[in-house]
Coordinates of C-alpha atoms and ligand atoms in Angstrom, one line a residue:
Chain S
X103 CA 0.0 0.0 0.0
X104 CA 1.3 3.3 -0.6
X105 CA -0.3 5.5 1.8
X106 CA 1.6 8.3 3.7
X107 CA 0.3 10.3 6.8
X108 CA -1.0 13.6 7.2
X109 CA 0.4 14.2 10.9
X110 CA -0.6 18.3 10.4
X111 CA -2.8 20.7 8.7
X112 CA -2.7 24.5 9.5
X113 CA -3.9 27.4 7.4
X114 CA -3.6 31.4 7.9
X115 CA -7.2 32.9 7.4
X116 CA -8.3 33.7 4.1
X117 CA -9.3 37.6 3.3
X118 CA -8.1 40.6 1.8
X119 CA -5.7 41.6 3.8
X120 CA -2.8 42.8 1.2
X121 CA 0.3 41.3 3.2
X122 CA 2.9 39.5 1.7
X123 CA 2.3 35.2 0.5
X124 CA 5.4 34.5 2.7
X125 CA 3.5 35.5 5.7
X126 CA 0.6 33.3 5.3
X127 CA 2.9 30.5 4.1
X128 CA 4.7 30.5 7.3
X129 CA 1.7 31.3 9.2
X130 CA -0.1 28.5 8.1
X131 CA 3.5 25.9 8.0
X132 CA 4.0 26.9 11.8
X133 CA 0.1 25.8 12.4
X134 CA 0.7 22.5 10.9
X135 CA 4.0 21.7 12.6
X136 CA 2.1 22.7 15.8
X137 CA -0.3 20.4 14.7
X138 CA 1.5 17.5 13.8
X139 CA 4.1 17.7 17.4
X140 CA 6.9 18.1 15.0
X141 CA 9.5 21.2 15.2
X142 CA 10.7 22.9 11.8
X143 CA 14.1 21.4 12.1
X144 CA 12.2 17.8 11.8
X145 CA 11.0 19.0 8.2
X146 CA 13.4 16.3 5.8
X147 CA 12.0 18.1 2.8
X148 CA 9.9 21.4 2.0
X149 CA 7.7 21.6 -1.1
X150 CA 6.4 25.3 -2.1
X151 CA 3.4 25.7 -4.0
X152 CA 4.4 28.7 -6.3
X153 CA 2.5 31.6 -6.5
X154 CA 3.4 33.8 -10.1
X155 CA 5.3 36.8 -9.6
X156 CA 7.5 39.6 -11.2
X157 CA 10.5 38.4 -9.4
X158 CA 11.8 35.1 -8.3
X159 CA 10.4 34.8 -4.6
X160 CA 6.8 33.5 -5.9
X161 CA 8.2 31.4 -8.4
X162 CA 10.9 29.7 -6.0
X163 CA 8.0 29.2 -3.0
X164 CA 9.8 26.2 -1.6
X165 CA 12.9 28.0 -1.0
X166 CA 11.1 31.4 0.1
X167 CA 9.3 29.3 2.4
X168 CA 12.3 27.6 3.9
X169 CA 14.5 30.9 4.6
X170 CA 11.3 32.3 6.3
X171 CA 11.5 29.5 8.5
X172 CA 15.4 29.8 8.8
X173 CA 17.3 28.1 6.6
X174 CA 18.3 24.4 8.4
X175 CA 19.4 22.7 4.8
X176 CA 16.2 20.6 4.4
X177 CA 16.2 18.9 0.7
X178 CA 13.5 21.9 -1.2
X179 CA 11.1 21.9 -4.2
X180 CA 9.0 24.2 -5.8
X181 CA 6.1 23.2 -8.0
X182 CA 3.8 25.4 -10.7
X183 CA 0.8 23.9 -12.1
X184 CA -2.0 27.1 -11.4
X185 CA -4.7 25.6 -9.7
X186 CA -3.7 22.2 -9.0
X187 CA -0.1 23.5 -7.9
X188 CA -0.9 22.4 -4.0
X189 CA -1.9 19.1 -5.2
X190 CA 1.2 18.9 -7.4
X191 CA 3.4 20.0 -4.3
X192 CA 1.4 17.2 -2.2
X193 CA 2.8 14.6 -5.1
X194 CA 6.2 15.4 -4.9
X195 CA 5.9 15.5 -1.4
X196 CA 4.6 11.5 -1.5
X197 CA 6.8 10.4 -4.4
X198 CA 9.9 11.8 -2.5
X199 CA 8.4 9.7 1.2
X200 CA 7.8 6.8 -0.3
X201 CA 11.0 6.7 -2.2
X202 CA 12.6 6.7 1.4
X203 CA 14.7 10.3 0.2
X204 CA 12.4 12.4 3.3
X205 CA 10.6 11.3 6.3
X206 CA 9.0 14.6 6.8
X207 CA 8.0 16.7 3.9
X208 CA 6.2 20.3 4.8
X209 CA 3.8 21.2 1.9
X210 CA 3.0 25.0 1.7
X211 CA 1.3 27.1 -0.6
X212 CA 0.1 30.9 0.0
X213 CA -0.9 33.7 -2.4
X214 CA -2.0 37.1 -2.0
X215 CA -4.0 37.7 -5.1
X216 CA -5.1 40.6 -7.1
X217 CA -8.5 42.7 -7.3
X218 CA -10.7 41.5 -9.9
X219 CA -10.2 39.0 -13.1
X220 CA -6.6 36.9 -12.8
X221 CA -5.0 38.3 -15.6
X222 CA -1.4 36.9 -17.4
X223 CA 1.8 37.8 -16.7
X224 CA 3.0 41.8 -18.6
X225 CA 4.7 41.7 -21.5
X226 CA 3.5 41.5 -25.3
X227 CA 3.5 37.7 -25.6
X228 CA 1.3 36.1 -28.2
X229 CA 3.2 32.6 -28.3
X230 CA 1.4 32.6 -24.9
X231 CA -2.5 30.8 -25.4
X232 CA -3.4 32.8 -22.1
X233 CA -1.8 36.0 -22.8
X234 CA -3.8 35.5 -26.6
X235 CA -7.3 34.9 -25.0
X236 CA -7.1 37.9 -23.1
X237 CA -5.8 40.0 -26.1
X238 CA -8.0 39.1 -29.2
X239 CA -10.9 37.3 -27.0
X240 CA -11.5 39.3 -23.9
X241 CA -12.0 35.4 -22.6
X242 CA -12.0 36.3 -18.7
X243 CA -12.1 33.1 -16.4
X244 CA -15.7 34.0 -15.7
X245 CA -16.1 33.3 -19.5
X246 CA -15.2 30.1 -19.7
X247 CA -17.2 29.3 -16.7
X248 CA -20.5 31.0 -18.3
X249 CA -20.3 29.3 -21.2
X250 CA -20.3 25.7 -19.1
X251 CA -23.3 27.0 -17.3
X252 CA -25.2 28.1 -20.4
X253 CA -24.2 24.6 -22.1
X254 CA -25.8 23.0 -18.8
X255 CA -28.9 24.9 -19.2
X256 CA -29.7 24.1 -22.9
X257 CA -28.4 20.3 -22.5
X258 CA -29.5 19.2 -19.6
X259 CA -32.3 22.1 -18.2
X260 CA -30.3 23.7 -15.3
X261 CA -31.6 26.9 -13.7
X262 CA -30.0 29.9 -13.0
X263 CA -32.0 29.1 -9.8
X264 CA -30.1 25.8 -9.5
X265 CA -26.6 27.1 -9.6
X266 CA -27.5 29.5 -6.9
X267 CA -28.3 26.9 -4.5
X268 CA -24.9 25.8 -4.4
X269 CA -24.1 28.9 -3.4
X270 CA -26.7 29.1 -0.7
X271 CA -25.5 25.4 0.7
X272 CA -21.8 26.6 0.3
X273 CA -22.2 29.5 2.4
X274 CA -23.9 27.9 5.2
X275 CA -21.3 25.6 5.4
X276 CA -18.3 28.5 5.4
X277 CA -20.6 30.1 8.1
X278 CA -19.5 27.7 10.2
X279 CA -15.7 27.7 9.2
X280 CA -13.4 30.5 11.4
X281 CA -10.7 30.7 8.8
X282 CA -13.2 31.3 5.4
X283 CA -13.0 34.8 4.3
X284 CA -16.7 34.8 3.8
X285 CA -18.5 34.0 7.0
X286 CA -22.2 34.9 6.4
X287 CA -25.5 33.1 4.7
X288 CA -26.6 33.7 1.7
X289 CA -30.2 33.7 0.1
X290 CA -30.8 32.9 -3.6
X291 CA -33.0 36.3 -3.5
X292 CA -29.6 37.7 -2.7
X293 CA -27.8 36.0 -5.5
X294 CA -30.1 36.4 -8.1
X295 CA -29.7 40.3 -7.0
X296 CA -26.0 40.9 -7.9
X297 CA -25.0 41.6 -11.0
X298 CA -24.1 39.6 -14.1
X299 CA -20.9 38.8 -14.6
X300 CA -20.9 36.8 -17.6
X301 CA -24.6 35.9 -19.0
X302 CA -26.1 33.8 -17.2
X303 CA -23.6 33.6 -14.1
X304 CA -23.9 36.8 -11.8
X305 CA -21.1 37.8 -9.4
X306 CA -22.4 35.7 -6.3
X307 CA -22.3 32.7 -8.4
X308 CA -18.3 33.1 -9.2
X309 CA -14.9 32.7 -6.7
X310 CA -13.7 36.2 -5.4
X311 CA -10.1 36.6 -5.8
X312 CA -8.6 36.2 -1.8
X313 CA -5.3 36.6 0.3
X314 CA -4.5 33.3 2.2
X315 CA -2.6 29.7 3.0
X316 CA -2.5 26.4 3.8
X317 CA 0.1 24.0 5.1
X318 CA 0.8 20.2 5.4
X319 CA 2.6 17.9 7.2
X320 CA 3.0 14.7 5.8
X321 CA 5.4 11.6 6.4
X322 CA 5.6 7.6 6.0
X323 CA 3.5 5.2 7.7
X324 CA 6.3 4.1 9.8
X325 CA 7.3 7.6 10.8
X326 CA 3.8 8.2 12.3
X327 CA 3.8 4.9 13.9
X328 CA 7.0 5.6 15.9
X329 CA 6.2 9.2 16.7
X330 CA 2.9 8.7 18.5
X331 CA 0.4 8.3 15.4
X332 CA -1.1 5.6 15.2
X333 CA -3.9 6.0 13.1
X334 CA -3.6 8.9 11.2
X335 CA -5.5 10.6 8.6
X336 CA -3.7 8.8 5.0
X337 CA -3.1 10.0 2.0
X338 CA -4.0 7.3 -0.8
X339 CA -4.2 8.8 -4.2
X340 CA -2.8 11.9 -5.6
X341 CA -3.7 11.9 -9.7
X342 CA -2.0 14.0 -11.9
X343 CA -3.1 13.3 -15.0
X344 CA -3.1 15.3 -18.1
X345 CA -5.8 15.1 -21.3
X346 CA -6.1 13.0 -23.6
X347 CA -6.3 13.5 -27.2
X348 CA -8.3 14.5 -28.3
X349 CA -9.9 16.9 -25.7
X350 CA -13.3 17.8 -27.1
X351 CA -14.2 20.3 -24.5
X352 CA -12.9 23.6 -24.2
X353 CA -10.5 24.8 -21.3
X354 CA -9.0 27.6 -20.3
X355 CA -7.3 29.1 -22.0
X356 CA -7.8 27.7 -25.0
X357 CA -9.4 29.8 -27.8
X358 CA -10.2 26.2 -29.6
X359 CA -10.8 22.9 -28.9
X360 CA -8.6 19.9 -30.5
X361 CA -10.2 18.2 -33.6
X362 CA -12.1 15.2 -33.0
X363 CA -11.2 14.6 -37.1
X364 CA -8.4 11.9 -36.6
X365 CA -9.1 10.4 -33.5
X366 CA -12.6 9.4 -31.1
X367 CA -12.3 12.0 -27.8
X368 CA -12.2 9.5 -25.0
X369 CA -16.1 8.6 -23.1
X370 CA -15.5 10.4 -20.1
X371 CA -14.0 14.2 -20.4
X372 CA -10.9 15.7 -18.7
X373 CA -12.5 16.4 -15.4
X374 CA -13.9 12.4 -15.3
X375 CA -10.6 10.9 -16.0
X376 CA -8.9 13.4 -13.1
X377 CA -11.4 11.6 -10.7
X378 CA -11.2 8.2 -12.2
X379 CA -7.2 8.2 -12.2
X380 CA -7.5 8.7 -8.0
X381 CA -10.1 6.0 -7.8
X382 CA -8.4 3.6 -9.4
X383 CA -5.2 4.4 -7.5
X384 CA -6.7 3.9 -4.2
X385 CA -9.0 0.9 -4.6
X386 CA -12.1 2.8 -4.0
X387 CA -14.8 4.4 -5.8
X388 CA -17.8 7.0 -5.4
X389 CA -19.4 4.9 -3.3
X390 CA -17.3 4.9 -0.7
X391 CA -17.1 8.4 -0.1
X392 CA -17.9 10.2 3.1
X393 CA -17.6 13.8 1.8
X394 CA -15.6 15.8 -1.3
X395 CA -13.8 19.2 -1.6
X396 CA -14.5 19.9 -5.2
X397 CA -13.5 23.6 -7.1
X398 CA -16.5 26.1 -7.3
X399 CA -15.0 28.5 -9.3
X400 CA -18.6 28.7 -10.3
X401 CA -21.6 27.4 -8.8
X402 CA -22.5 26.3 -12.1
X403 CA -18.8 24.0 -12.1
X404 CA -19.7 22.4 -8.8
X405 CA -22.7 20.6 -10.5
X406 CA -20.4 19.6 -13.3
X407 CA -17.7 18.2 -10.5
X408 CA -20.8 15.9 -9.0
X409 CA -20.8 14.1 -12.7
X410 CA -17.3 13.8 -12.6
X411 CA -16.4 12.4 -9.5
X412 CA -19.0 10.1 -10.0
X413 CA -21.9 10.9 -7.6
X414 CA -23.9 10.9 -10.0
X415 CA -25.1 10.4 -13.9
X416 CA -24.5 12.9 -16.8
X417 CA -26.7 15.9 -15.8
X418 CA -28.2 15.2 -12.6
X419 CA -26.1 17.6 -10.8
X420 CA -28.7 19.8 -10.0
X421 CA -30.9 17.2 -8.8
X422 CA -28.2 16.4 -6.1
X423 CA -27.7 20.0 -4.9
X424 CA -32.4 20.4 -5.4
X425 CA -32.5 17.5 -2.9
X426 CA -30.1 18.4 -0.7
X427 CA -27.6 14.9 -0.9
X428 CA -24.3 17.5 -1.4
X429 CA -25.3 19.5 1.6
X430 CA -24.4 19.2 5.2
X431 CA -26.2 16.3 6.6
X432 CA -26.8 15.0 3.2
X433 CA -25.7 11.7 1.8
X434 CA -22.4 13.0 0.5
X435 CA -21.3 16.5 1.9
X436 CA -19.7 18.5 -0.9
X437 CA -17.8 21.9 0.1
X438 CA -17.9 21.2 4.0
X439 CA -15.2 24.0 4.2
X440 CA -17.5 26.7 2.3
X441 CA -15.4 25.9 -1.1
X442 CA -13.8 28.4 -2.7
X443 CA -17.7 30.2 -2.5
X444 CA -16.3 31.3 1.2
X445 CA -12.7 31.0 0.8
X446 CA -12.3 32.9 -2.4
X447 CA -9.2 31.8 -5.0
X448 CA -5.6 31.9 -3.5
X449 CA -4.5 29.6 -6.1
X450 CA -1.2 27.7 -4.7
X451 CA -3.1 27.1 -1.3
X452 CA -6.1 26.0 -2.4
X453 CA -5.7 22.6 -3.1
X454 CA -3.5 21.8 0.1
X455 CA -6.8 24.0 1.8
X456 CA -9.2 21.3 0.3
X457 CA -6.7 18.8 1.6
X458 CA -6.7 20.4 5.3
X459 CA -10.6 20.0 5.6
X460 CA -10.5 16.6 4.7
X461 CA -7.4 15.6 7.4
X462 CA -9.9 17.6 9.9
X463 CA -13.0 15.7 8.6
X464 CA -11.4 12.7 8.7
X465 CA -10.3 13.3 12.4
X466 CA -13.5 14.0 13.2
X467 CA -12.6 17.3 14.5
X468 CA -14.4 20.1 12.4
X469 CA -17.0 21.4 15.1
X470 CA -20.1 22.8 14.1
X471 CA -19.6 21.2 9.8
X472 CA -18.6 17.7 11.0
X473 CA -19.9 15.4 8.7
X474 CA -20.7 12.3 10.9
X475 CA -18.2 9.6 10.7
X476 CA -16.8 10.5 8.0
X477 CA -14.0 7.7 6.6
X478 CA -13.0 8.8 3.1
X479 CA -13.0 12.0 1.3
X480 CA -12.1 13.1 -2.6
X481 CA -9.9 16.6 -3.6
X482 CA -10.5 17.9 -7.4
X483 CA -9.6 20.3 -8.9
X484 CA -8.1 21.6 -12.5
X485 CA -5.4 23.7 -13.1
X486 CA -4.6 26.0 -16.3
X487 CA -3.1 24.0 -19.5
X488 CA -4.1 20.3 -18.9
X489 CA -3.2 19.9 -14.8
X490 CA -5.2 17.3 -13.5
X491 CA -5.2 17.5 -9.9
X492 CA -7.1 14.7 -7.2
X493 CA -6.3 13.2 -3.9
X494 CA -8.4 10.9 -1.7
X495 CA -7.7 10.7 1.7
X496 CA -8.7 7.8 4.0
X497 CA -9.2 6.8 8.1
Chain D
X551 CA -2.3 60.0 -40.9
X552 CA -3.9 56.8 -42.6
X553 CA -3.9 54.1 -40.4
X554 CA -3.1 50.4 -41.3
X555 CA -4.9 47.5 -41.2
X556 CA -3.3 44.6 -39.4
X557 CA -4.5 41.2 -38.3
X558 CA -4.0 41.1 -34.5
X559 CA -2.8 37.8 -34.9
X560 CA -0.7 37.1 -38.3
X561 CA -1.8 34.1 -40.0
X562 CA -5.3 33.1 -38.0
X563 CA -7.6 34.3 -40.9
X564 CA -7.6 35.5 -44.4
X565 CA -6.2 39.4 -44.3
X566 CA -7.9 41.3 -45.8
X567 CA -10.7 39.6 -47.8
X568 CA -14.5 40.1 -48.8
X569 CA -16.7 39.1 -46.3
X570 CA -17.9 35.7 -48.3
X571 CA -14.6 35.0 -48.8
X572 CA -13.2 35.6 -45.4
X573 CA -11.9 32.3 -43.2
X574 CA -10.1 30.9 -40.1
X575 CA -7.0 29.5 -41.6
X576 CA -5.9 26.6 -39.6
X577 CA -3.4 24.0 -40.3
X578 CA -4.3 20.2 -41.2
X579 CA -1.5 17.3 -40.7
X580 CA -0.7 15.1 -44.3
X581 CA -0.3 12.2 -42.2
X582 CA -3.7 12.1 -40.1
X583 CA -5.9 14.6 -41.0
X584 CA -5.9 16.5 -37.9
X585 CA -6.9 20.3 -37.7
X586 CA -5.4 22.7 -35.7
X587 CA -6.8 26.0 -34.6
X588 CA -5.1 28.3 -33.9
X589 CA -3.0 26.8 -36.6
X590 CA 0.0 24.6 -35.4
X591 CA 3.2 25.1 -38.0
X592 CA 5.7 23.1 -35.6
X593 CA 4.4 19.5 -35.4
X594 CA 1.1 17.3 -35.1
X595 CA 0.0 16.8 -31.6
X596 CA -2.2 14.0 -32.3
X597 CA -0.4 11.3 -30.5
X598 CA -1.4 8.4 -32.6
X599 CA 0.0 10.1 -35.9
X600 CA 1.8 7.9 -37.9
X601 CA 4.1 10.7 -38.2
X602 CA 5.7 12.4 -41.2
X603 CA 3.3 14.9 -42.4
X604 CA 3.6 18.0 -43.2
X605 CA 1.1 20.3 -41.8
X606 CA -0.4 22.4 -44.4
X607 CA -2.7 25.3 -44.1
X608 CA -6.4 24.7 -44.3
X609 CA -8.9 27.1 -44.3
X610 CA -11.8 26.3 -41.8
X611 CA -16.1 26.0 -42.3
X612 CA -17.4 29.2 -42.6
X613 CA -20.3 28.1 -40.8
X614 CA -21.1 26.3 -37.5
X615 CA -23.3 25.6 -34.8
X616 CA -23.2 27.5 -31.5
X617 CA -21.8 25.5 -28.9
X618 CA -22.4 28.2 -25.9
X619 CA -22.1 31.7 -25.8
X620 CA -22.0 34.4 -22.9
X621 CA -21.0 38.1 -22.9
X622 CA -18.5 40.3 -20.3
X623 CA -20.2 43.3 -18.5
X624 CA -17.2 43.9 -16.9
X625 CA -13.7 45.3 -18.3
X626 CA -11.2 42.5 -19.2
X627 CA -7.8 43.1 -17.8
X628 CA -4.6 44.3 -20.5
X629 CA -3.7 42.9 -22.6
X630 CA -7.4 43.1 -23.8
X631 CA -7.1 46.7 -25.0
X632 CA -10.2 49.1 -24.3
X633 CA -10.6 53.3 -23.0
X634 CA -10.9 53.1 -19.6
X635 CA -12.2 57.0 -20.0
X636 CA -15.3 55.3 -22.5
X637 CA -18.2 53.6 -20.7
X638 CA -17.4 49.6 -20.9
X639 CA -19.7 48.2 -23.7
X640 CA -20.2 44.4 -22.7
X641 CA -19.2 42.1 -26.0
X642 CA -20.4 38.8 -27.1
X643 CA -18.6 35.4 -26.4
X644 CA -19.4 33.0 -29.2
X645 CA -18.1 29.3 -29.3
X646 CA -18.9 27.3 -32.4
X647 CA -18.9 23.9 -33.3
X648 CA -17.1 23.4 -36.8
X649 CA -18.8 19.7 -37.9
X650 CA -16.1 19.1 -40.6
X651 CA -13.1 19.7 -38.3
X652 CA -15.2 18.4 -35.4
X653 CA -14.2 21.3 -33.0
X654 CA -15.0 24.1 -31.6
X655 CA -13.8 27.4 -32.1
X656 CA -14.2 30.2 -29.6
X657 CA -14.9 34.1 -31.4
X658 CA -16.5 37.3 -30.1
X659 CA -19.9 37.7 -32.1
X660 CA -20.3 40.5 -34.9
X661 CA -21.3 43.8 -32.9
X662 CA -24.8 44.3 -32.0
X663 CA -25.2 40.7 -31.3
X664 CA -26.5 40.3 -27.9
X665 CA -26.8 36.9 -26.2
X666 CA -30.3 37.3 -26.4
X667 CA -29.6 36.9 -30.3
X668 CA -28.4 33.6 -29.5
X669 CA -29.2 30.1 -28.8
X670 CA -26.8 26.8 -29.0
X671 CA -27.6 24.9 -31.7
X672 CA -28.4 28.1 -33.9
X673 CA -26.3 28.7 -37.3
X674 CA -23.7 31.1 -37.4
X675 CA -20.9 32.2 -39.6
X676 CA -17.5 34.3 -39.7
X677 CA -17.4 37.6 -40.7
X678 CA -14.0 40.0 -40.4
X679 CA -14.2 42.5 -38.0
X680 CA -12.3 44.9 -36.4
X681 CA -10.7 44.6 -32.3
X682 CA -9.5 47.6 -31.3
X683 CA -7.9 50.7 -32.9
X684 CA -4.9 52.5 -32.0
X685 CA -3.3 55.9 -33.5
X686 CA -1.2 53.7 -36.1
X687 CA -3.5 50.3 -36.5
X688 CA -7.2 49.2 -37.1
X689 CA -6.5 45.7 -35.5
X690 CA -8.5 43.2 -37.0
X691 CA -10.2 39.9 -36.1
X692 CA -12.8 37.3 -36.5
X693 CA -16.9 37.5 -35.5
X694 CA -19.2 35.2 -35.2
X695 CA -22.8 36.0 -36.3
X696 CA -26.3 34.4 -36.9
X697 CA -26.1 33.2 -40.1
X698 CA -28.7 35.0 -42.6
X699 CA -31.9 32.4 -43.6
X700 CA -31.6 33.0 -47.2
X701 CA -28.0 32.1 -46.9
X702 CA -28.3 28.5 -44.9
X703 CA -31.4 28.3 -48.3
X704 CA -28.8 28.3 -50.4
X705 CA -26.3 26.5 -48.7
X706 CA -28.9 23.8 -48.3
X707 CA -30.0 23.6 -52.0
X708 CA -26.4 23.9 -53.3
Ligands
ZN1655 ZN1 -0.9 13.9 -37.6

């Protein structure tokens, strides 16, 4: 079996609050080494979830990370993948503990974000398909995630009404989280209110850009076992996969899909196969899950995630949010943390964040959004250019 | 001064043409037959390629079928290029299916097209059209827009 432990999770609070990434990295590494007994000088390995900048600190977060913490020559890695970066960072992390190279890998990733869209990097750069959408296409994120919603309304009879239940359900559960950004309920009357971003999705049915971090601690089995952890929280899958060929549905950033000419797209999408890679890997299936942390960039994407992580069939999403199965006290909690509907995007932490409410699920220690017994729990998420990014964790 | 026309991207579309003879130029592999949009001069990506074609350009349908479509009522971020002095005018997000290079292409719609214009499934074509202007350039692009009825008559009895 390949499992590793998660001996701590810790996270700085998400907000606004326009400080630097390395504080709540270090914040949110010094609350998971508090939470996992372990000292910083313990650490065998630290892994940085990169955040981009205009100078190398962002882009080398392992070793930013590391000389916050005082430099104390631990073996360091920085990952980039956009959105599934922390989940990246989490698979170097068990590639290098179960290859025997680190006993103790810390997993950070932080971001303070900017107001409004994500935009790319400066620069006149049109061999870059994200620098192009934005020049010729306008194509904000909030584009791409429109034109899935408006697909799901004509295909399968979604509601604008629908998609802003998730919202409703994700905000109760963030109501009950102390480190969401977004701490209040929220009516449908209230979402249906705001404006429209991008016809049909309106701006309380998309992510708000946020400040924040997250942290791991991870190590082997046998580690945990000999420092007073016996049965921890384990990691069992981490999937990384990319698309295959040809990927009929289109992703940021792409301006175009590949043609479907020369070869059949494969029967379940990208987003499927992300899910279906971290199944397979840990001998379980949809079934067996307790609860899932899924990316609602858009209300509208949540009900496209329960299809894909296999809750249930092609366009029933909104059935599952209507009948309440994906909210707390359901039949399979999705979003216990608030998602990223109360968190907002800080997009190197937010995978390792999804992670952290699982470990604190699984431990049966989340107050007030426990979700009763809860034994296994699924991560997904997608980051820019083809990063496929899932991780089920297991009591 | 007379300003110049210029594709904003070289090589996407015809430069230049009459409308009914305007197109998306892509790039189709010898070997496979797989198209590329935008067009793809290094190598095919299809991974099952037997290999050693050359990828020639291929102009794309002038007509598809609306895939989705949405529209941005807020102001993209640079390098889109608007007046932030001028009130922000929301545009169009078109993205249509090709059938004969079984894709789908993404395009802003022809001005005045509202998504209320719109519906997926619904026949549209490309038009040239113009991005942005600047003291030296009219930068020029691709629309989408609803495909005239007496046109899809004549395409049906040709
Ligand atoms: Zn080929």
């Amino acid at each position: 079996m390949n499992d590793i432990a998660v001996l701590g999770a810790g996270m700085h609070p998400w907000g606004k609050w326009g400080r630097s990434f390395v504080e709540y990295g270090t914040a949110a590494a010094r609350a998971a080494l508090a939470d996992a007994g372990l000292s910083w000088r313990d650490v065998g390995s630290v892994v940085g979830a990169d955040t981009v900048r205009c100078g190398y600190p962002g882009y080398v977060a392992g070793a930013t990370f590391a000389q916050a913490l005082g430099w104390q020559g631990a073996r360091v890695t920085s990952v980039y993948a956009a959105c599934a970066s922390g989940a990246q960072a989490v698979g170097a992390a068990r590639a290098q503990i179960l290859a025997g190279l680190a006993d103790v890998v810390l997993v950070v990733g932080a971001d303070s974000a900017p107001k409004g869209f994500f935009a790319p990097a400066g620069g006149e750069r049109p061999d870059d398909p994200d620098w192009l959408r934005f020049r010729v296409l306008g194509a904000t994120n909030p584009a791409y995630f429109a034109l899935y919603a408006r697909r799901r309304m004509a295909l399968h009879g979604d509601t604008v009404d629908d998609f802003a239940q998730v919202k409703v359900k994700n905000a109760a559960a963030g109501a009950l989280n102390p480190l969401a950004r977004y701490r209040t309920a929220v009516s449908a009357e209230e979402v249906a209110a705001s404006a429209v971003v991008a016809d049909p999705l309106r701006l309380l049915d998309i992510c708000a850009t946020s400040d924040g971090g997250a942290a791991l601690v991870l190590s082997s089995m046998e580690f945990a076992r000999r420092h007073g952890h016996p049965d921890p929280v384990r990691i069992r899958a981490v999937s990384t996969v990319t698309p295959t060929y040809p990927k009929a549905v289109l992703d940021l950033p792409d301006i175009a899909t590949d043609s479907a000419v020369a070869a059949s797209p494969a029967p379940h999408g990208f987003r499927a196969s992300i899910a279906r890679a971290a199944y397979e890997e840990a001998g379980l299936g949809p079934e067996d899950l307790s609860l899932a942390e899924v990316y609602d960039l858009s209300t509208a994407l949540e009900l496209e995630w329960y299809e894909d992580i296999g809750l249930c069939g092609a366009g029933e999403g909104a059935k599952l949010v209507r009948e309440g199965v994906t909210a707390l006290g359901g039949r399979v909690p999705v979003n216990t943390s608030g998602g990223l509907a109360s968190f907002g995007e800080a997009v190197p932490a937010q995978a390792i964040a999804q992670l952290c409410e699982l470990t604190w699920q699984l431990r049966g220690t989340a107050g007030s959004r426990q979700v009763p017994g809860a034994r296994a729990g699924i991560t997904a998420n997608q980051g820019l250019f083809g990063h496929g990014s899932a991780v089920v964790a297991v009591r | 001064m007379t300003r110049t026309r210029r594709p904003v991207v070289a090589g996407w579309f015809t430069d230049d043409s009459e409308e009914e003879n305007f197109r998306l130029l892509g790039t189709r592999c010898a070997a496979c037959a797989s198209v590329f949009f935008p067009r793809e001069d290094s190598w095919c990506r299809n991974p099952g390629c037997p290999g050693g074609g050359e990828l020639v350009e291929t102009p794309l349908s002038r007509r598809g079928r609306v895939w989705s479509f949405t529209d941005g009522r807020y102001r993209p971020p640079a390098p889109y290029v608007s007046d932030p002095n001028a009130p922000w005018e929301p545009y169009t997000l078109v993205a249509v299916e090709l059938e004969a290079e079984a894709m789908v292409v993404l395009g802003q719609a022809a001005p005045g097209v509202r998504t209320a214009d719109l519906a997926i499934g619904m026949e549209v074509e490309v038009v040239p059209g113009v991005l942005n202007e600047d003291d030296a350039h009219i930068w020029t692009t691709w629309h989408w827009r609803p495909a005239p009825v007496h046109a899809r008559v004549r395409e049906e009895r040709s």
